[in-house]
DNA sequence: TTGCCCACTTACTTATTAGTAAGTATATTT
DNA sequence: AAATATACTTACTAATAAGTAAGTGGGCAA
């Protein structure tokens, strides 16, 4: 696949996670990549198209990560830890996550982009719930909630934890992550 | 104070919480209120000015709510419940909260607006941490985390819980709220 | 009654936005 | 060698954005 196309997706994701979907423009990308406006439209006719592609790429990355963890036979503690490390990295980069950036803008997205975001959130939550269930069965995790509820609680803490950390410097995000893991200890 | 000014603030808040700060325009407000573009600029010279005023209004409302709860001698369980009910209402209205909408756009806000948002988050987290501490001392709440950490975890669950609920219909937000309260039970 | 302030409107400007149509250089295929 | 496809650029358009300067009507004060 085209390297320019990949650069556009990568930079587009970075811009969404830094400034938000409705604040970034094709100009931001073209200037940074040293190409013209129309070059982006060549790969992504509309902004909605680019947005959808960015989410699709993220879904693929997530699926590959899960596959990889399964084939390496990571236990549930290791899997959760790997997932949380993505957020630690985001925090270091002063970026929110894709879901946390796009969700508040949900009503401004077009239908296909909405659907793709819906898929991504659903995928993450289903994986988390499954992992929590399996981990509990193995005696690695302990919690009284339903796995689905617990999955939302954990995911929400990560998503909004990143958002709030950028606003208030007093928040210790790494400690939040530790609390999430400690909250599952047996 | 002017009724038009108040209407602009109210509608502005609603727009931010529905579409996001960078997606709403003065046109949206002027059309809805049947006034002209320039009438909004009369009260709020710049969009940043309006944004800041909306946050200030929310801070005031929050402070009044806390004062009110204190003067009515609400215990910590009742106070937390009152706070959570704000989010239940937001969920019913299909809106995210102001903090949850503005935080992802943080980098696009001007300095005074950033400062005001910072104040608001700080205020809420400090109140939450204090309420959790007092409730724990009275034996109303039980938790092993630091109150500051627990405050961020609870607030994050509410903020992102609203965001995610709008994206995925399978999330039972009221149940999330119940889980938060159950998680503090002695 | 004159003058002034308040709460706007009229009528703009300037900048930026997403998006497009047509052209072009380079490489690849026929 | 000619035709074609790829990966763009040039040069726009139309819409929308925030913001402003100057004007206006109505009420109140001096």
mmCIF file of C-alpha atoms in Angstrom, chain B residues 17-180:
data_model
loop_
_atom_site.group_PDB
_atom_site.id
_atom_site.type_symbol
_atom_site.label_atom_id
_atom_site.label_comp_id
_atom_site.label_asym_id
_atom_site.label_seq_id
_atom_site.Cartn_x
_atom_site.Cartn_y
_atom_site.Cartn_z
ATOM 1 C CA UNK B 17 -22.559 18.887 25.121
ATOM 2 C CA UNK B 18 -24.286 17.611 21.983
ATOM 3 C CA UNK B 19 -21.960 18.495 19.088
ATOM 4 C CA UNK B 20 -18.765 19.609 20.789
ATOM 5 C CA UNK B 21 -17.051 22.979 21.111
ATOM 6 C CA UNK B 22 -15.456 23.062 17.673
ATOM 7 C CA UNK B 23 -18.565 21.870 15.846
ATOM 8 C CA UNK B 24 -21.034 24.486 17.016
ATOM 9 C CA UNK B 25 -21.188 28.001 15.604
ATOM 10 C CA UNK B 26 -22.701 31.362 16.456
ATOM 11 C CA UNK B 27 -25.065 30.653 13.565
ATOM 12 C CA UNK B 28 -26.469 27.649 15.432
ATOM 13 C CA UNK B 29 -27.331 29.900 18.357
ATOM 14 C CA UNK B 30 -28.618 32.891 16.373
ATOM 15 C CA UNK B 31 -30.916 30.731 14.255
ATOM 16 C CA UNK B 32 -32.356 28.924 17.250
ATOM 17 C CA UNK B 33 -32.881 32.100 19.302
ATOM 18 C CA UNK B 34 -34.133 34.163 16.352
ATOM 19 C CA UNK B 35 -31.446 36.794 16.772
ATOM 20 C CA UNK B 36 -28.521 37.903 14.629
ATOM 21 C CA UNK B 37 -24.952 36.719 14.686
ATOM 22 C CA UNK B 38 -23.757 40.083 15.964
ATOM 23 C CA UNK B 39 -26.144 39.975 18.931
ATOM 24 C CA UNK B 40 -24.124 37.088 20.322
ATOM 25 C CA UNK B 41 -20.892 39.006 19.750
ATOM 26 C CA UNK B 42 -22.484 41.885 21.676
ATOM 27 C CA UNK B 43 -22.604 39.712 24.803
ATOM 28 C CA UNK B 44 -19.639 37.477 24.020
ATOM 29 C CA UNK B 45 -17.083 39.210 21.778
ATOM 30 C CA UNK B 46 -15.306 35.953 21.018
ATOM 31 C CA UNK B 47 -16.242 32.275 21.058
ATOM 32 C CA UNK B 48 -13.567 31.708 23.701
ATOM 33 C CA UNK B 49 -15.363 34.296 25.801
ATOM 34 C CA UNK B 50 -18.645 32.380 25.513
ATOM 35 C CA UNK B 51 -16.918 29.094 26.254
ATOM 36 C CA UNK B 52 -15.324 30.524 29.376
ATOM 37 C CA UNK B 53 -18.651 31.987 30.556
ATOM 38 C CA UNK B 54 -20.371 28.627 30.079
ATOM 39 C CA UNK B 55 -17.765 26.918 32.248
ATOM 40 C CA UNK B 56 -17.982 29.698 34.868
ATOM 41 C CA UNK B 57 -21.762 29.237 35.000
ATOM 42 C CA UNK B 58 -21.305 25.506 35.519
ATOM 43 C CA UNK B 59 -18.786 26.076 38.300
ATOM 44 C CA UNK B 60 -21.276 28.394 40.000
ATOM 45 C CA UNK B 61 -24.083 25.849 39.643
ATOM 46 C CA UNK B 62 -21.866 23.149 41.116
ATOM 47 C CA UNK B 63 -20.863 25.331 44.052
ATOM 48 C CA UNK B 64 -24.502 26.219 44.713
ATOM 49 C CA UNK B 65 -25.441 22.537 44.636
ATOM 50 C CA UNK B 66 -22.718 21.663 47.142
ATOM 51 C CA UNK B 67 -23.690 24.572 49.404
ATOM 52 C CA UNK B 68 -27.294 23.508 49.189
ATOM 53 C CA UNK B 69 -26.474 19.919 50.126
ATOM 54 C CA UNK B 70 -24.382 21.083 53.055
ATOM 55 C CA UNK B 71 -27.059 23.418 54.381
ATOM 56 C CA UNK B 72 -29.635 20.627 54.089
ATOM 57 C CA UNK B 73 -27.213 18.427 56.000
ATOM 58 C CA UNK B 74 -27.112 15.693 53.366
ATOM 59 C CA UNK B 75 -24.908 12.811 54.433
ATOM 60 C CA UNK B 76 -22.128 11.661 52.094
ATOM 61 C CA UNK B 77 -24.222 8.886 50.557
ATOM 62 C CA UNK B 78 -26.950 11.366 49.673
ATOM 63 C CA UNK B 79 -24.401 13.840 48.339
ATOM 64 C CA UNK B 80 -22.800 11.297 46.046
ATOM 65 C CA UNK B 81 -26.226 10.147 44.908
ATOM 66 C CA UNK B 82 -27.244 13.727 44.072
ATOM 67 C CA UNK B 83 -24.060 14.162 42.051
ATOM 68 C CA UNK B 84 -24.623 10.916 40.172
ATOM 69 C CA UNK B 85 -28.211 11.918 39.397
ATOM 70 C CA UNK B 86 -26.847 14.798 37.295
ATOM 71 C CA UNK B 87 -25.255 12.187 35.063
ATOM 72 C CA UNK B 88 -28.390 10.066 34.908
ATOM 73 C CA UNK B 89 -30.202 13.166 33.685
ATOM 74 C CA UNK B 90 -27.484 13.867 31.088
ATOM 75 C CA UNK B 91 -27.793 10.305 29.889
ATOM 76 C CA UNK B 92 -31.554 10.704 29.504
ATOM 77 C CA UNK B 93 -30.956 13.855 27.448
ATOM 78 C CA UNK B 94 -28.399 12.053 25.266
ATOM 79 C CA UNK B 95 -25.759 14.582 26.206
ATOM 80 C CA UNK B 96 -22.252 14.160 27.526
ATOM 81 C CA UNK B 97 -21.127 16.332 30.426
ATOM 82 C CA UNK B 98 -19.371 19.653 29.901
ATOM 83 C CA UNK B 99 -16.037 18.336 31.169
ATOM 84 C CA UNK B 100 -16.310 15.230 28.997
ATOM 85 C CA UNK B 101 -17.006 17.327 25.943
ATOM 86 C CA UNK B 102 -14.334 19.992 26.463
ATOM 87 C CA UNK B 103 -11.481 17.821 27.740
ATOM 88 C CA UNK B 104 -10.738 16.124 24.407
ATOM 89 C CA UNK B 105 -10.718 19.605 22.787
ATOM 90 C CA UNK B 106 -8.411 20.984 25.491
ATOM 91 C CA UNK B 107 -5.531 21.778 23.115
ATOM 92 C CA UNK B 108 -7.788 23.901 20.890
ATOM 93 C CA UNK B 109 -9.025 26.109 23.733
ATOM 94 C CA UNK B 110 -7.474 29.473 24.521
ATOM 95 C CA UNK B 111 -5.592 30.022 27.759
ATOM 96 C CA UNK B 112 -8.401 31.533 29.835
ATOM 97 C CA UNK B 113 -10.829 28.796 28.791
ATOM 98 C CA UNK B 114 -8.226 26.144 29.612
ATOM 99 C CA UNK B 115 -7.739 27.701 33.042
ATOM 100 C CA UNK B 116 -11.479 27.746 33.716
ATOM 101 C CA UNK B 117 -11.878 24.100 32.675
ATOM 102 C CA UNK B 118 -8.927 23.222 34.861
ATOM 103 C CA UNK B 119 -10.618 24.973 37.796
ATOM 104 C CA UNK B 120 -13.861 23.094 37.206
ATOM 105 C CA UNK B 121 -12.261 19.645 37.080
ATOM 106 C CA UNK B 122 -10.114 20.468 40.082
ATOM 107 C CA UNK B 123 -13.143 21.678 42.047
ATOM 108 C CA UNK B 124 -15.179 18.550 41.307
ATOM 109 C CA UNK B 125 -12.308 16.203 42.122
ATOM 110 C CA UNK B 126 -11.511 18.000 45.361
ATOM 111 C CA UNK B 127 -15.148 17.905 46.450
ATOM 112 C CA UNK B 128 -15.403 14.218 45.541
ATOM 113 C CA UNK B 129 -12.217 13.323 47.404
ATOM 114 C CA UNK B 130 -13.369 15.266 50.470
ATOM 115 C CA UNK B 131 -16.810 13.663 50.378
ATOM 116 C CA UNK B 132 -15.281 10.207 50.039
ATOM 117 C CA UNK B 133 -12.937 10.870 52.968
ATOM 118 C CA UNK B 134 -15.728 12.149 55.206
ATOM 119 C CA UNK B 135 -18.005 9.273 54.214
ATOM 120 C CA UNK B 136 -15.293 6.750 54.952
ATOM 121 C CA UNK B 137 -14.626 8.267 58.371
ATOM 122 C CA UNK B 138 -18.329 8.009 59.197
ATOM 123 C CA UNK B 139 -18.362 4.389 58.052
ATOM 124 C CA UNK B 140 -20.672 5.136 55.112
ATOM 125 C CA UNK B 141 -18.092 4.240 52.479
ATOM 126 C CA UNK B 142 -15.409 1.592 52.251
ATOM 127 C CA UNK B 143 -12.471 1.726 49.846
ATOM 128 C CA UNK B 144 -8.782 0.918 50.009
ATOM 129 C CA UNK B 145 -7.512 3.448 47.429
ATOM 130 C CA UNK B 146 -6.478 6.970 48.270
ATOM 131 C CA UNK B 147 -9.544 9.261 48.174
ATOM 132 C CA UNK B 148 -7.914 11.326 45.389
ATOM 133 C CA UNK B 149 -7.436 8.234 43.238
ATOM 134 C CA UNK B 150 -10.900 6.950 44.014
ATOM 135 C CA UNK B 151 -12.350 10.343 43.115
ATOM 136 C CA UNK B 152 -10.697 10.243 39.684
ATOM 137 C CA UNK B 153 -11.867 6.660 39.135
ATOM 138 C CA UNK B 154 -15.481 7.516 39.988
ATOM 139 C CA UNK B 155 -15.510 10.749 38.014
ATOM 140 C CA UNK B 156 -13.913 9.033 35.017
ATOM 141 C CA UNK B 157 -16.505 6.277 35.077
ATOM 142 C CA UNK B 158 -19.277 8.878 34.921
ATOM 143 C CA UNK B 159 -17.625 11.075 32.289
ATOM 144 C CA UNK B 160 -16.657 8.296 29.882
ATOM 145 C CA UNK B 161 -19.688 6.212 30.795
ATOM 146 C CA UNK B 162 -21.848 8.940 29.271
ATOM 147 C CA UNK B 163 -19.625 9.193 26.215
ATOM 148 C CA UNK B 164 -19.592 5.465 25.540
ATOM 149 C CA UNK B 165 -23.313 5.053 26.210
ATOM 150 C CA UNK B 166 -24.039 7.384 23.311
ATOM 151 C CA UNK B 167 -21.879 5.284 20.991
ATOM 152 C CA UNK B 168 -22.941 1.795 22.060
ATOM 153 C CA UNK B 169 -26.548 1.148 22.961
ATOM 154 C CA UNK B 170 -25.739 -2.082 24.827
ATOM 155 C CA UNK B 171 -24.261 -0.155 27.753
ATOM 156 C CA UNK B 172 -26.595 0.122 30.724
ATOM 157 C CA UNK B 173 -25.567 3.490 32.154
ATOM 158 C CA UNK B 174 -27.840 3.301 35.182
ATOM 159 C CA UNK B 175 -26.219 0.011 36.075
ATOM 160 C CA UNK B 176 -22.807 1.679 35.812
ATOM 161 C CA UNK B 177 -23.999 4.237 38.348
ATOM 162 C CA UNK B 178 -25.249 1.471 40.628
ATOM 163 C CA UNK B 179 -21.887 -0.280 40.356
ATOM 164 C CA UNK B 180 -20.107 2.903 41.397
#
